[in-house]
Amino acid sequence: MAVNAERFLEDLHRLRQFGAAGVGKGVVRPAYSMADVEARKWLAGRMSEAGLTVQMDPVGNLFGLAEGRSLLMGSHSDSQPEGGWLDGALGVVAALEVARSSDRPVSVVSFEDEEGRFGVTTGSAIWSGHLLLDQADPLTDHAGIPFAEARQAVAHMAGEFVDPSRFSGFVEMHIEQGPTLDAEDEQIGVVTDIVGIRDMRITFEGRQNHAGTTPMHLRRDAFRALTAFSTEIDARFRNVVTPRTVWTIGHVSLHPNASSIVPGRAVFSMQWRDGDSDRLARMEEIIRTTAQEIAASRGLTVEFGPMLGLEPVAMDTKLRDALQTGAERIAPGKWRNLPSGALHDATNVARLMPVAMLFVPSIGGISHAFDEDTDEADLVAGLRVLDEAVAKMG
Ligand code: HGY
Ligand code: MN
Ligand code: MN
């Protein structure tokens, strides 16, 4: 049976309704929120209707299992605090459509907390054994809620962890989330490898004081330490990084965060990504040393939280070959091989089985924003490539 493009697009739009927000096709569906749990219930229903056996594990990873040995396909259905309708959702819904129409046994997964409310690709990290449940449970989100508490939101649906040995491989379709395919007017990207990442919370502790009476030279201002740190690492990274290396301070919390108070504490996220583990380690060294030097020179203390991370991984060549053949059939001359600068569940799953990934363009290269979007013709082209490729993968 051929894939049904209309049914696929309808499901994609239906999934967007869970947590629909903001302008355009925006979504707010962070892991374990009510919208996320409701979306998982709906997906479980769709999996059942497709003849798959539903099993959710203790952290909320939702599987629709085909009988016997099968190919696993999917992605995640949680979103960033402000996200788009396709990041993750596309891979899950495309997998569902292929499972419904393929002659081959295909199982479907929606991993939980890929977007890292509690770390980095939390659900698949735990399922793959990269992160132990006992290590994950004390991790907190930016509001201080522990993972152990948050995951109670799916406890009523949760069963055992799924045995990975029942799967022959994993294929994840995703939007590119970068500018390459859109800029080159191409429809399909076959992923070669996924970058590595490090992520750590850093705290500068200074002295909270009156913003009118405390002379500048007597201040131990945590925010100024943070801005000095940010400028200094940019300078020190210069001889270490390549044009593809990226680093981000994306979350900052100042205490007490008031106009007339010199901030006593700054807690912030420090994240960096690159395709080379050695470079990630050299950057870590610079980050730690710079933070310590800045704290010492300004009379503050610095504390580093647990460092989470994933190593760079290459995609499986056999599965990639099948995707390339499918891409040439469906989008001749309009596809390319390319690396992924975004993280994906496939990185974790690669510990367990061969993995491959397929990209479709992101309009304007925009993602992790409400106005993330992709032409529906490109979404359908991606689905067809997947379908062609799966027929060859078995
Ligand atoms: O941040 C990432 O790369 C992924 O979207 N979680
Ligand atoms: Mn994603
Ligand atoms: Mn994402």
XYZ file of C-alpha atoms and ligand atoms in Angstrom:
402
model
C 0.000 0.000 0.000
C 1.279 3.491 -0.867
C 1.670 6.149 1.812
C -1.348 8.408 2.124
C -0.069 12.022 1.970
C -3.427 13.520 2.914
C -3.813 11.382 6.033
C -0.200 12.169 7.001
C -0.745 15.960 6.715
C -4.062 15.724 8.581
C -2.388 13.919 11.469
C 0.407 16.475 11.522
C -2.081 19.349 11.768
C -4.080 17.460 14.417
C -0.968 16.956 16.558
C -0.283 20.710 16.320
C -3.582 21.361 18.127
C -2.057 20.000 21.344
C -0.398 23.115 22.726
C -1.061 25.321 19.667
C 0.189 28.799 20.592
C 1.658 32.042 19.349
C 1.673 33.248 15.792
C 1.534 30.968 12.736
C 1.855 27.310 13.589
C 3.548 27.734 16.974
C 3.429 25.062 19.675
C 4.023 25.082 23.437
C 4.221 21.416 24.439
C 7.149 20.933 26.810
C 7.788 17.481 28.233
C 5.223 16.336 30.853
C 3.000 19.423 30.356
C -0.713 18.728 30.026
C -0.483 19.331 26.252
C 2.368 16.808 25.971
C 0.512 14.140 27.946
C -2.705 14.694 25.969
C -0.747 14.511 22.688
C 0.783 11.222 23.808
C -2.680 9.817 24.589
C -3.847 10.824 21.106
C -0.750 9.321 19.491
C -1.263 6.105 21.453
C -4.774 5.925 19.967
C -3.429 6.440 16.442
C -0.813 3.734 17.026
C -3.520 1.301 18.178
C -5.671 2.097 15.142
C -2.634 1.308 12.989
C -2.538 -2.173 14.524
C 0.506 -1.476 16.709
C 0.768 -2.544 20.350
C 1.140 0.522 22.558
C 3.744 0.568 25.323
C 4.910 3.604 27.260
C 7.969 3.303 29.488
C 8.490 4.878 32.957
C 9.865 8.133 31.515
C 7.116 8.603 28.918
C 8.791 7.262 25.769
C 5.793 6.053 23.757
C 6.169 3.036 21.451
C 3.743 1.515 18.940
C 5.146 -1.962 18.436
C 4.847 -4.121 15.343
C 4.878 -7.869 15.896
C 8.231 -9.648 15.891
C 11.428 -8.035 14.705
C 10.865 -4.598 13.145
C 12.453 -1.385 11.998
C 11.949 1.431 14.531
C 11.014 4.867 13.220
C 10.057 8.108 14.927
C 11.339 11.105 16.814
C 9.827 13.154 19.670
C 6.566 15.014 20.282
C 7.578 17.331 23.141
C 8.490 20.901 22.163
C 10.745 23.721 23.266
C 9.113 26.287 25.617
C 8.388 28.158 22.351
C 8.510 25.755 19.443
C 7.209 25.009 15.989
C 4.763 22.387 14.765
C 7.307 20.164 12.988
C 10.334 19.787 15.275
C 10.019 16.136 16.336
C 6.314 15.848 15.442
C 7.181 15.373 11.766
C 9.294 12.277 12.428
C 6.652 10.697 14.646
C 3.750 11.285 12.263
C 5.780 10.229 9.201
C 6.731 7.022 11.031
C 3.072 6.374 11.817
C 2.121 6.785 8.145
C 4.909 4.462 6.989
C 3.947 1.889 9.643
C 0.341 2.014 8.400
C 1.218 1.539 4.753
C 4.459 -0.444 4.576
C 4.574 -4.171 3.831
C 7.526 -4.392 6.236
C 7.056 -4.454 10.011
C 7.636 -0.911 11.281
C 7.383 0.193 14.926
C 6.874 3.829 15.915
C 8.320 5.839 18.797
C 7.808 9.271 20.272
C 10.655 9.873 22.696
C 10.072 12.092 25.727
C 11.907 15.306 26.653
C 14.103 15.358 23.565
C 14.110 19.128 23.976
C 15.939 18.821 27.250
C 13.726 20.347 29.908
C 15.827 18.143 32.181
C 19.060 17.878 30.225
C 19.818 16.739 26.702
C 17.491 14.336 24.814
C 16.474 12.893 28.202
C 14.019 10.122 27.222
C 16.165 8.455 24.576
C 19.294 8.993 26.701
C 17.686 6.898 29.436
C 16.262 4.259 27.095
C 19.644 3.789 25.435
C 21.485 3.430 28.753
C 23.502 6.644 28.250
C 21.835 8.150 31.330
C 20.745 6.036 34.296
C 17.261 6.641 35.667
C 18.821 7.178 39.117
C 21.068 9.882 37.645
C 18.188 11.536 35.820
C 15.697 11.613 38.692
C 17.458 14.376 40.692
C 18.005 16.603 37.616
C 15.918 19.772 37.803
C 14.374 22.079 35.209
C 14.875 25.863 35.324
C 12.015 26.154 37.826
C 13.699 23.682 40.195
C 11.239 20.804 39.585
C 13.005 17.414 39.756
C 12.699 14.953 36.861
C 11.396 12.293 39.286
C 8.445 14.530 40.123
C 7.714 15.705 36.564
C 7.563 12.192 35.126
C 4.701 11.343 37.484
C 2.533 13.115 34.867
C 2.731 9.955 32.726
C 2.831 7.400 35.564
C -0.785 6.331 34.896
C 0.168 5.300 31.339
C 3.622 3.909 32.031
C 4.782 0.301 31.905
C 8.152 -1.397 31.422
C 11.057 -0.227 29.270
C 10.879 -1.684 25.744
C 13.574 -4.253 24.910
C 15.683 -2.655 22.136
C 16.802 -6.025 20.756
C 13.460 -6.377 18.961
C 14.485 -3.609 16.506
C 16.791 -4.003 13.491
C 17.544 -0.272 13.119
C 16.215 3.248 13.647
C 15.277 5.883 11.056
C 14.357 9.426 12.075
C 12.890 12.025 9.734
C 13.232 15.646 10.861
C 13.238 19.210 9.612
C 16.738 20.518 8.947
C 16.348 23.474 11.359
C 19.157 25.227 9.497
C 19.478 27.248 6.282
C 21.235 24.894 3.831
C 18.443 23.053 1.979
C 16.181 26.093 1.785
C 18.961 28.351 0.521
C 19.988 25.809 -2.133
C 16.378 25.119 -3.166
C 16.757 21.415 -2.379
C 14.078 19.104 -0.977
C 15.905 16.376 0.888
C 18.963 16.030 3.110
C 20.515 12.690 3.986
C 22.346 13.114 7.290
C 25.999 12.066 7.441
C 26.633 12.656 11.155
C 25.308 14.508 14.205
C 27.461 16.921 16.230
C 28.358 16.400 19.880
C 27.129 18.632 22.696
C 28.013 19.701 26.232
C 25.568 21.444 28.526
C 26.159 22.744 32.036
C 24.535 25.113 34.521
C 26.893 27.731 36.016
C 26.243 29.913 39.082
C 28.039 33.144 40.005
C 27.395 34.131 43.613
C 28.246 37.720 44.574
C 26.721 40.156 47.037
C 23.148 41.422 46.785
C 23.056 45.121 47.696
C 21.432 48.529 47.197
C 21.656 49.808 43.617
C 21.755 53.477 44.711
C 24.247 53.433 47.550
C 26.766 50.758 46.597
C 29.722 52.385 44.795
C 30.700 50.708 41.562
C 34.119 49.668 42.826
C 32.626 47.910 45.855
C 30.094 45.850 43.949
C 30.218 42.091 43.609
C 27.645 42.052 40.823
C 26.761 38.585 39.510
C 25.318 39.921 36.244
C 28.479 41.867 35.430
C 30.502 38.733 36.075
C 28.284 36.884 33.610
C 28.658 39.511 30.862
C 32.435 39.631 31.403
C 32.529 35.827 31.194
C 30.539 35.821 27.962
C 32.869 38.356 26.306
C 36.009 36.622 27.548
C 35.108 33.122 26.335
C 34.382 34.509 22.864
C 37.928 35.901 22.805
C 39.548 32.758 24.234
C 37.657 30.402 21.886
C 38.995 32.211 18.838
C 41.978 29.912 18.315
C 40.111 26.731 19.188
C 36.855 26.807 17.225
C 35.924 26.292 13.573
C 33.146 28.096 11.670
C 30.841 25.186 12.579
C 31.451 25.326 16.320
C 28.610 26.968 18.272
C 28.093 28.048 21.884
C 25.065 29.543 23.601
C 24.035 31.106 26.894
C 20.293 30.643 26.388
C 18.850 30.751 29.894
C 19.750 33.284 32.566
C 18.194 33.708 35.975
C 19.187 36.720 38.089
C 18.460 36.960 41.779
C 16.465 38.791 42.917
C 15.954 40.306 39.430
C 14.918 43.805 40.498
C 15.800 47.209 39.036
C 17.139 48.676 42.284
C 19.145 45.717 43.532
C 22.695 44.782 42.557
C 22.192 41.140 41.505
C 23.639 38.746 44.065
C 23.320 35.607 41.998
C 23.334 34.667 38.316
C 22.488 31.141 37.241
C 22.862 30.432 33.544
C 23.031 27.656 30.977
C 26.267 27.172 29.059
C 25.951 24.952 25.994
C 28.482 24.213 23.274
C 28.457 21.947 20.211
C 30.987 20.648 17.714
C 31.697 17.583 15.595
C 34.978 16.867 17.427
C 35.035 15.573 21.027
C 38.579 16.884 21.633
C 37.489 20.387 20.710
C 34.516 20.090 23.076
C 36.955 19.158 25.858
C 39.251 22.113 25.107
C 36.254 24.445 25.207
C 35.215 22.981 28.565
C 38.653 23.761 29.948
C 38.395 27.379 28.739
C 34.882 27.726 30.189
C 35.866 26.448 33.627
C 39.121 28.435 33.821
C 37.536 31.675 32.596
C 34.614 31.425 35.030
C 36.986 30.765 37.938
C 39.288 33.657 36.994
C 36.414 36.096 36.584
C 34.856 35.053 39.874
C 38.182 35.351 41.727
C 39.057 38.757 40.279
C 35.649 40.209 41.229
C 35.191 38.702 44.676
C 32.519 36.201 43.653
C 32.306 32.431 43.841
C 31.462 30.148 40.958
C 29.796 26.731 40.989
C 29.429 24.297 38.094
C 26.419 21.985 37.858
C 26.589 18.472 36.393
C 27.848 18.499 32.806
C 25.593 16.601 30.398
C 26.696 15.664 26.930
C 26.528 13.485 23.872
C 29.388 12.512 21.576
C 29.302 13.144 17.810
C 27.980 10.123 15.864
C 28.119 8.984 12.242
C 25.044 7.528 10.555
C 24.999 3.904 9.414
C 26.195 3.637 5.804
C 23.746 0.897 4.751
C 20.688 2.744 6.014
C 22.077 5.962 4.526
C 22.475 4.250 1.149
C 18.797 3.316 1.189
C 17.814 6.916 1.978
C 20.102 8.237 -0.775
C 18.566 5.884 -3.336
C 15.084 6.956 -2.233
C 16.100 10.649 -2.410
C 17.408 10.254 -5.971
C 14.148 8.540 -6.993
C 11.786 11.093 -5.422
C 13.832 14.308 -5.705
C 16.407 13.746 -8.459
C 19.151 16.384 -8.315
C 17.392 18.109 -5.407
C 18.981 16.411 -2.436
C 22.334 16.372 -0.685
C 24.293 14.737 2.112
C 24.723 17.029 5.110
C 25.701 16.956 8.785
C 23.268 17.822 11.584
C 24.094 20.728 13.910
C 20.956 19.986 15.939
C 20.856 17.087 18.370
C 18.479 14.211 17.796
C 17.275 11.066 19.540
C 19.153 9.129 16.838
C 22.401 9.980 18.664
C 21.322 7.938 21.687
C 19.689 5.168 19.701
C 22.998 4.707 17.813
C 24.302 3.044 20.999
C 21.794 0.240 20.429
C 21.389 -0.284 16.669
C 22.222 1.186 13.232
C 20.595 4.610 12.750
C 19.983 7.029 9.885
C 18.267 10.392 9.447
C 16.483 12.262 6.702
C 15.954 16.050 6.572
C 13.487 18.272 4.750
C 14.048 22.059 4.455
C 13.143 24.636 7.091
C 11.841 27.837 5.505
C 14.406 30.578 6.176
C 16.361 28.120 8.329
C 14.086 29.006 11.291
C 13.364 26.544 14.130
C 12.936 26.614 17.925
C 10.569 29.506 17.201
C 6.822 29.787 16.599
C 7.266 30.600 12.892
C 9.185 27.411 12.050
C 7.670 25.951 8.862
C 8.230 23.757 5.792
C 6.384 23.647 2.456
C 3.858 20.807 2.525
C 5.228 19.579 -0.822
C 8.611 19.086 0.888
C 7.020 17.292 3.857
C 5.337 14.878 1.453
C 8.539 14.421 -0.575
C 10.304 13.444 2.643
C 7.566 10.966 3.500
C 7.882 9.355 0.067
C 11.671 9.060 0.357
C 11.217 7.399 3.725
C 8.690 4.983 2.273
C 10.954 4.088 -0.672
C 13.923 3.608 1.630
C 12.090 1.450 4.165
C 11.056 -0.953 1.434
C 14.774 -1.536 0.845
C 15.802 -1.689 4.497
C 13.557 -4.538 5.569
O 18.662 21.431 20.769
C 18.621 20.550 19.915
O 19.461 20.414 19.049
C 17.441 19.649 19.849
O 16.428 20.282 19.142
N 16.980 19.257 21.123
Mn 13.760 17.775 17.264
Mn 14.273 20.878 18.937
